[in-house]
CSV table of C-alpha atoms in Angstrom, one decimal:
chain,number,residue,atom,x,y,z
A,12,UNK,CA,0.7,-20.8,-9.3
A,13,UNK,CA,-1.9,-19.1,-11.1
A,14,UNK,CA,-2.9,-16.3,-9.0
A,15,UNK,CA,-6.0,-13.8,-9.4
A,16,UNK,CA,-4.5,-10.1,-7.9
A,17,UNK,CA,-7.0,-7.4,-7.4
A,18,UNK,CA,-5.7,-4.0,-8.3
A,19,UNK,CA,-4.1,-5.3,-11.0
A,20,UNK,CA,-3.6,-2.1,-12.7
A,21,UNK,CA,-2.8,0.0,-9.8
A,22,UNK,CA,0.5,1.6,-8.5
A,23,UNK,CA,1.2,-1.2,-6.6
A,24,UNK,CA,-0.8,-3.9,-8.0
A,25,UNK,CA,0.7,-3.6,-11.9
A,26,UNK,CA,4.3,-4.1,-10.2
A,27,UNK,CA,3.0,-7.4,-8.3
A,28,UNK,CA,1.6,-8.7,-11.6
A,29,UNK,CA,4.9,-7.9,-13.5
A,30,UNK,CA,6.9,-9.7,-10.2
A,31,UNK,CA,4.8,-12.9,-10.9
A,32,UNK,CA,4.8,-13.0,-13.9
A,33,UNK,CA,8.6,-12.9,-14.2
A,34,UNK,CA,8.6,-15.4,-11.1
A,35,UNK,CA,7.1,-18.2,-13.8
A,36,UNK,CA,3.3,-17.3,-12.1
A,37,UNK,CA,0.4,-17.1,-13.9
A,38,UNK,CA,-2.1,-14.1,-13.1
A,39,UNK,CA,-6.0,-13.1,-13.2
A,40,UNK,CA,-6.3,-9.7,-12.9
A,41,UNK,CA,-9.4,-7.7,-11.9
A,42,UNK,CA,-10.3,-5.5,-14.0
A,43,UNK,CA,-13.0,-2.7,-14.3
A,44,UNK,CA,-13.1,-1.6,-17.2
A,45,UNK,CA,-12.2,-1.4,-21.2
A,46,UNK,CA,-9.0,0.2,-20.2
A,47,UNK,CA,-8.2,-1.8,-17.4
A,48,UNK,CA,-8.8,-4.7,-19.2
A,49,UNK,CA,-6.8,-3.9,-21.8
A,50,UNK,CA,-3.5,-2.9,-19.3
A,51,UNK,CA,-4.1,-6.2,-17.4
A,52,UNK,CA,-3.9,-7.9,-20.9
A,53,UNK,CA,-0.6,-5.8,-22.1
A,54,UNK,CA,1.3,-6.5,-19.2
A,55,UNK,CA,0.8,-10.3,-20.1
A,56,UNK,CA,-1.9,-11.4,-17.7
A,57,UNK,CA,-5.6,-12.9,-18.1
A,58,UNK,CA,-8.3,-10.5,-17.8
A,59,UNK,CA,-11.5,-11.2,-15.2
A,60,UNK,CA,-14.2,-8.7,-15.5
A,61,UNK,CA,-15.3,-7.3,-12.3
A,62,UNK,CA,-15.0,-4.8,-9.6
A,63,UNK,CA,-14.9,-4.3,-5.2
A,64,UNK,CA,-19.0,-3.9,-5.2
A,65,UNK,CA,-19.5,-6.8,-7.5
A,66,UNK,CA,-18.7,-9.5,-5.0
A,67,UNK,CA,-19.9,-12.3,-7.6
A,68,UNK,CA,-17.4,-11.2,-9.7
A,69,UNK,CA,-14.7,-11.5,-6.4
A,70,UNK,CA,-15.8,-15.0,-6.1
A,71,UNK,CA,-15.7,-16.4,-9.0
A,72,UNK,CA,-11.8,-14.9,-9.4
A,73,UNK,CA,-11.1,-16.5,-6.4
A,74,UNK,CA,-12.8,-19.7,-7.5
A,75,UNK,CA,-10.2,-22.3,-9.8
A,76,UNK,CA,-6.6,-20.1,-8.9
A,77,UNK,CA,-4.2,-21.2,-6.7
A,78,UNK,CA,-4.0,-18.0,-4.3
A,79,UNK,CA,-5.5,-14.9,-4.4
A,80,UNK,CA,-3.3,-11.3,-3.4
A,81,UNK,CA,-5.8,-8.3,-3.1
A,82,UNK,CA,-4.6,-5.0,-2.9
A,83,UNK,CA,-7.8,-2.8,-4.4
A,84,UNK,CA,-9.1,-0.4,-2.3
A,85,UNK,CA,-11.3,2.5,-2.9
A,86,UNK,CA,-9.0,5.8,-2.2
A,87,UNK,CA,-11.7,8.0,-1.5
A,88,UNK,CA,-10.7,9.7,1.5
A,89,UNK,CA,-14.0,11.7,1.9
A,90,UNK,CA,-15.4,8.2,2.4
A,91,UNK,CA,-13.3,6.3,3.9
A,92,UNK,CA,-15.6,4.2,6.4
A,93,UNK,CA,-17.9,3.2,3.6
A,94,UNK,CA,-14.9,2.3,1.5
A,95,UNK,CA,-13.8,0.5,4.2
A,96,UNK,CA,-17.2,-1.8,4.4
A,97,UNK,CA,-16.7,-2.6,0.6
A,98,UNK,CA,-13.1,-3.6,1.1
A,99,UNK,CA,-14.4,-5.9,4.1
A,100,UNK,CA,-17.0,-6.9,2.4
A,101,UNK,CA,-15.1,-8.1,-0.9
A,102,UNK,CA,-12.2,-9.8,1.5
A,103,UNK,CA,-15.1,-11.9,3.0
A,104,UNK,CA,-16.4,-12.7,-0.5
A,105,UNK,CA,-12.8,-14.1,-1.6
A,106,UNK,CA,-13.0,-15.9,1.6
A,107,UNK,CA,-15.6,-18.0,0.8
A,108,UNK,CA,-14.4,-19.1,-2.3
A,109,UNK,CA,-11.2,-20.1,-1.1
A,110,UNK,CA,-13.0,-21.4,2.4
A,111,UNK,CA,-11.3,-24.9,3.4
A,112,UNK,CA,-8.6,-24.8,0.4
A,113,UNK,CA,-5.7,-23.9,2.6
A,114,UNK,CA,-4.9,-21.4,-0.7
A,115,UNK,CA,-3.4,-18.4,0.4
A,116,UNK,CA,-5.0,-15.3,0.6
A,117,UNK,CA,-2.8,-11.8,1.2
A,118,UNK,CA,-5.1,-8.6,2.3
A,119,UNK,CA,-3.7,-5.6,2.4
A,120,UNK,CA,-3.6,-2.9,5.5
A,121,UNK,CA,-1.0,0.1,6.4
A,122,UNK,CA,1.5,0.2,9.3
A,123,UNK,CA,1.1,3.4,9.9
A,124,UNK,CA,1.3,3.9,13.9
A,125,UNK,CA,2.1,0.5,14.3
A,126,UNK,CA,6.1,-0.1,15.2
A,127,UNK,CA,6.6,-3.9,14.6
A,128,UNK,CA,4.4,-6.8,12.9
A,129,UNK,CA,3.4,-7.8,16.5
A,130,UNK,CA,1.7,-4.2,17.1
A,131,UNK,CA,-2.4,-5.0,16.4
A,132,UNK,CA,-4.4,-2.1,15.1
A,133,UNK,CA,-6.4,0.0,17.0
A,134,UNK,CA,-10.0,-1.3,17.5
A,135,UNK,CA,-11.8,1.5,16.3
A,136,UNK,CA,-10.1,2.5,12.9
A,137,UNK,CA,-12.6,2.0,10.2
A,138,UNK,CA,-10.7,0.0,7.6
A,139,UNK,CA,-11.3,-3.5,9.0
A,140,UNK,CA,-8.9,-5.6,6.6
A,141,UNK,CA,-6.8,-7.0,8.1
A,142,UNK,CA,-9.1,-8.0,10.8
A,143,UNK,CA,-11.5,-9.6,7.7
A,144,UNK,CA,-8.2,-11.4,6.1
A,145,UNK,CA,-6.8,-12.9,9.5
A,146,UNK,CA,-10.5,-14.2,10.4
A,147,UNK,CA,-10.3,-16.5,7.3
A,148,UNK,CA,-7.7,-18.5,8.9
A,149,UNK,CA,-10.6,-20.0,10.8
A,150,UNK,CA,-12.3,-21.1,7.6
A,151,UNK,CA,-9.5,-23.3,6.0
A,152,UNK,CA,-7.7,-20.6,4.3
A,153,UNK,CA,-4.0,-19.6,4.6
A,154,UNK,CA,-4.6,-16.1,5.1
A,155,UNK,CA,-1.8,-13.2,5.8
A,156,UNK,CA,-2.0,-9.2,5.6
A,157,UNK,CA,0.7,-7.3,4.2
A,158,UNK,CA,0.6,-3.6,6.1
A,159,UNK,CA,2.2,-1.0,3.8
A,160,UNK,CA,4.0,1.9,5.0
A,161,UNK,CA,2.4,5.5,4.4
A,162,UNK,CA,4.3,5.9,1.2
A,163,UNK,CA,4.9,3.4,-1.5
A,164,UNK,CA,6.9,5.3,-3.6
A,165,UNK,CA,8.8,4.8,-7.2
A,166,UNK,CA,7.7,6.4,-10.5
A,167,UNK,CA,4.1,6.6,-11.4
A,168,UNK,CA,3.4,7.1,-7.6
A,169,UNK,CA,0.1,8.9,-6.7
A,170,UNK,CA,-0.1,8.4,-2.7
A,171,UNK,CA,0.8,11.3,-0.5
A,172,UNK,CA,4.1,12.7,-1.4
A,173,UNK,CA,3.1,13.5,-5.0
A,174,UNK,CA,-0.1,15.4,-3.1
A,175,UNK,CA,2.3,16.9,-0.8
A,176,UNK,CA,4.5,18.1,-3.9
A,177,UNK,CA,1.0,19.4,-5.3
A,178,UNK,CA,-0.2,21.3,-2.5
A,179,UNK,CA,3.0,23.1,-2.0
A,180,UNK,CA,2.9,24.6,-5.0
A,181,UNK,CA,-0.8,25.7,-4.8
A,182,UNK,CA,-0.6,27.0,-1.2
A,183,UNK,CA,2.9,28.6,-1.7
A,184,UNK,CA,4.6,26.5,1.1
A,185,UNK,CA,6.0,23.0,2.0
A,186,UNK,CA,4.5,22.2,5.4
A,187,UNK,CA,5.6,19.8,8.4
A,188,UNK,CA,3.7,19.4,11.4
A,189,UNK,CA,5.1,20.9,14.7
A,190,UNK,CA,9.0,20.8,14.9
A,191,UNK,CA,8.6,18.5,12.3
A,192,UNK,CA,10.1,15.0,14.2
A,193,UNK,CA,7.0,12.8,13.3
A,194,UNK,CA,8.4,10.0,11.1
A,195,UNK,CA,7.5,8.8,7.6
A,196,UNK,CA,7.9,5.2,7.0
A,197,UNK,CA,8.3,4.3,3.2
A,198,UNK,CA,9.2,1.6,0.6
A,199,UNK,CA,9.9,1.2,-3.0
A,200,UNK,CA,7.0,-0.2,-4.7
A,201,UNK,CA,9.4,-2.5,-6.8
A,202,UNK,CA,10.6,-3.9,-3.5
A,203,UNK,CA,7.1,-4.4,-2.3
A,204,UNK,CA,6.2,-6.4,-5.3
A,205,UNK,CA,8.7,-8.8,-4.3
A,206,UNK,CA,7.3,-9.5,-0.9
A,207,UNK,CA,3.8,-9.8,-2.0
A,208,UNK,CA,5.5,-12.3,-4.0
A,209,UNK,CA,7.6,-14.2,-1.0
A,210,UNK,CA,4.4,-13.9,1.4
A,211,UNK,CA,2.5,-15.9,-1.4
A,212,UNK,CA,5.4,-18.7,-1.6
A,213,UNK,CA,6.1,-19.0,1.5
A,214,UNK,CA,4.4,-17.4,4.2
A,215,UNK,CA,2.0,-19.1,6.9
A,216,UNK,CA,-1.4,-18.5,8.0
A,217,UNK,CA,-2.2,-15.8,10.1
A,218,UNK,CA,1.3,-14.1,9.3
A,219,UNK,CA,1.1,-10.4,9.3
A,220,UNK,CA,4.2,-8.5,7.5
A,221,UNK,CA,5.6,-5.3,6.8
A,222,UNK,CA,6.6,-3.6,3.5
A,223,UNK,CA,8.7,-1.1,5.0
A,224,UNK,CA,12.3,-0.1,3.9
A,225,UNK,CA,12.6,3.2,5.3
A,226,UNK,CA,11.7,2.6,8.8
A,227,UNK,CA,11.5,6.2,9.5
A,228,UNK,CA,12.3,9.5,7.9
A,229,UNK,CA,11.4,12.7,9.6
A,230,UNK,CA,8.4,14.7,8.4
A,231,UNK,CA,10.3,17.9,8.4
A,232,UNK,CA,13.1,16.4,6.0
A,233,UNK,CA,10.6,15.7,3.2
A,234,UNK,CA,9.0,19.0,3.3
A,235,UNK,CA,12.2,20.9,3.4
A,236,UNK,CA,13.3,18.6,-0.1
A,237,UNK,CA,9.8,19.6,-1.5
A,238,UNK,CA,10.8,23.4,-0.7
A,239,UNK,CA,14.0,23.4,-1.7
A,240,UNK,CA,13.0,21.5,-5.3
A,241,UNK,CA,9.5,23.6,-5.6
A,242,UNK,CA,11.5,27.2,-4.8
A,243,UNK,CA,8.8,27.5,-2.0
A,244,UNK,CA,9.4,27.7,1.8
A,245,UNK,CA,9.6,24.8,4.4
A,246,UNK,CA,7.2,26.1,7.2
A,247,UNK,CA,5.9,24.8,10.6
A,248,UNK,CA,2.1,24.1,11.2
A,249,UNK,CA,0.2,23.3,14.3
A,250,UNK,CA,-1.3,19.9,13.4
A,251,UNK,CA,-5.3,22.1,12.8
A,252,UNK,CA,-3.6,24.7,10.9
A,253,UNK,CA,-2.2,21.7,8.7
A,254,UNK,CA,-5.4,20.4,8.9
A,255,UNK,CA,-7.4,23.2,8.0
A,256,UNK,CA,-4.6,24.0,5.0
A,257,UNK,CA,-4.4,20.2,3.9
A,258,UNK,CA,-7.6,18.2,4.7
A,259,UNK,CA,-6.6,14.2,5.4
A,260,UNK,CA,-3.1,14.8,4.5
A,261,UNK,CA,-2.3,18.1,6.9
A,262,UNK,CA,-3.9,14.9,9.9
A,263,UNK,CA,-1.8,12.4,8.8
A,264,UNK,CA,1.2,14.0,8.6
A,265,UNK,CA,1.3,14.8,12.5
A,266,UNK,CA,0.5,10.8,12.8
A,267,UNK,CA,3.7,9.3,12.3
A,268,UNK,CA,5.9,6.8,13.9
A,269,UNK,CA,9.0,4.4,13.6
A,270,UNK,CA,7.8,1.0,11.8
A,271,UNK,CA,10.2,-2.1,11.6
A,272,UNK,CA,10.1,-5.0,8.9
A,273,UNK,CA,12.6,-6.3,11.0
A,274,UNK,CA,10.4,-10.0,11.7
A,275,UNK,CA,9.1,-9.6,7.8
A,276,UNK,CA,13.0,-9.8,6.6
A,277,UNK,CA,13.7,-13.2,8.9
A,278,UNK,CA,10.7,-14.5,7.6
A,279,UNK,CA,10.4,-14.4,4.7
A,280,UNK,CA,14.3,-13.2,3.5
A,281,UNK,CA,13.0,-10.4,2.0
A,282,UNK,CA,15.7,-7.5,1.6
A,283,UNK,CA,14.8,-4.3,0.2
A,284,UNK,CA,17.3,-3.0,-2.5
A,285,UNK,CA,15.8,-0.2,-4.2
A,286,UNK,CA,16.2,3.3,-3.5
A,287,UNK,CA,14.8,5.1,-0.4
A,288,UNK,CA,12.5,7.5,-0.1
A,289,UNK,CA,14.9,10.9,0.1
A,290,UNK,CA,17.2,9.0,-2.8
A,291,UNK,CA,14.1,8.9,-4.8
A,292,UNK,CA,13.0,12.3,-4.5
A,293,UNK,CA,16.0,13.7,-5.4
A,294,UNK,CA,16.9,10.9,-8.1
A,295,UNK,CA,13.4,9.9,-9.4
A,296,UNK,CA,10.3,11.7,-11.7
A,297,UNK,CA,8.7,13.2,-8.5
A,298,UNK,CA,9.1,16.8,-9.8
A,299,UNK,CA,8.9,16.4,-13.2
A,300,UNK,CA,6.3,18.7,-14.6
C-alpha cells in the first residue's frame, strides 16, 4: 500500500514510517519544512510539502494513496482547544479526499480516562478527533482511531516523563499527586508502530483501538524512579499545589486511570514486546544528560 502518514518525523510518526517501510509499504510523508523534508527523505520515504493549517496540502496527500495514518497534532498545551480545531479541521480535510474510497483512514486520540476501547470520550473535551475520524465512516471511508496511552515512551521521547525528569531537577523534587495511586498507562513507541501498522491491514471501519502495554503503573512509582535516579526527593502534592508547581502536567498527573488493549490484542493480534515503562527508565536514555 502506499500510504501518506502525517507526523512523519515525529516521535511516533518516524517509527510508523520505518514499520511500513520494512512491512514492503510505500510512504508520503508530510513534511513542513527543509528539515523535515529532508528526514522524511533519509528514512527512505517520499516527501509531500505541507502542513495541519494548509488543508490543500492535506488533501492532495490524501488524494492517489492507498490509506492515510495521521498522527500530527500541534502540542501546544497553552492552546490546546485551538489546536484541537486544526487537528479537526485537517481530519475533515483528509476525509474528503478519501470520501467514498473505502481507503482507511487512522486518527489519532489518547486513552487517558478511558478503561477499555468500548469507553467513549467525554463530550466536552476539546480535542474532537476521534469524533471527526469515526464521522467519516458515514462518507465511504474505512475510518478507525488509535487512542494512545499518556506516555509513548522509548528513546528520543519528548512527552511527559522526560518533562517530569526536567522539572524535578529545576524544582528540586519528584512529585506524585496525593498518596500517589493514580495510574499511568504507557507503551513502547516501537510497539505502537506496529499496530498503526495492523489497524491499517486489517482493521474495520469505525474500530477504535488502544496502544497500551502498560495498562497501569502507579503515579507514585515513577516519581520515586525519577528521585531516586535525579538524587532529588519523591514528595506528595495536593493535585493545585501540583498544579500550581507544574502547569498541565502537575493536572494530568492526578488524572489517571487503568486502560486495557485487551479487545485491540484479539483484534487485531497485536502483542506488545518491547520494554515497559519502569524497564525503560531504568534501562533506556531517559537520564542521560
Amino acid at each position: 500500500m502506499r500510504v501518506f502518514v502525517t507526523g512523519a518525523t515525529g516521535f511516533i510518526g518516524s517509527a510508523i514510517v520505518k514499520e511500513l517501510l520494512e512491512a514492503g509499504h510505500q510512504v508520503l510523508g508530510l513534511a513542513r519544512s527543509d528539515s523535515g523534508a529532508k528526514a522524511v527523505a533519509a528514512a527512505g520515504a517520499e516527501v509531500h510539502h505541507g502542513s495541519l493549517e494548509d488543508l490543500e496540502s492535506l488533501k492532495q496527500g490524501a488524494t492517489g494513496v492507498d490509506g492515510v495514518i495521521h498522527t500530527a497534532f500541534i502540542h501546544d498545551f497553552t492552546d490546546f482547544a485551538a489546536n484541537a480545531a486544526t487537528d479537526k479541521a485537517a481530519i475533515e480535510a483528509m476525509t474528503a479526499a478519501l470520501a467514498g474510497s473505502n481507503k482507511p483512514l487512522i486518527v489519532t486520540s489518547g486513552c487517558l480516562g478511558l478503561a477499555t476501547e468500548e469507553a467513549l470520550p467525554r463530550a466536552d473535551f476539546p480535542r474532537k478527533s476521534e469524533q471527526a475520524g469515526l464521522t467519516a465512516v458515514a462518507r465511504g471511508v474505512r475510518a478507525m482511531v488509535i487512542r494512545l496511552p499518556p506516555s509513548v515512551h522509548g528513546d528520543g521521547d519528548h512527552g511527559f516523563v522526560p518533562a517530569l525528569i526536567k522539572l524535578a531537577r529545576e524544582k528540586g523534587c519528584a512529585i506524585y499527586v496525593a498518596e500517589g495511586q493514580s495510574l499511568w498507562a504507557a507503551g513502547h513507541r516501537l510497539d505502537v508502530a506496529k499496530l498503526y501498522r495492523l489497524a491499517l491491514e486489517k482493521g474495520s471501519a469505525g474500530a477504535v483501538f488502544h496502544g497500551v502495554a502498560d495498562e497501569g503503573i502507579a503515579t507514585r512509582q515513577i516519581a520515586e524512579i525519577i528521585a531516586r535516579r535525579v538524587n532529588v526527593p519523591a514528595v506528595s502534592k495536593t493535585p493545585d499545589e501540583a498544579a500550581a508547581m507544574l502547569g498541565f502536567i502537575g493536572r494530568v498527573l492526578g488524572m489517571g486511570g487503568l486502560s486495557s488493549s485487551r479487545l485491540t490484542q484479539e483484534r487485531l493480534g497485536w502483542k506488545p514486546t518491547h520494554l515497559g515503562l519502569v524497564e525503560d527508565l531504568e534501562q533506556g536514555t531517559y537520564f542521560d544528560q
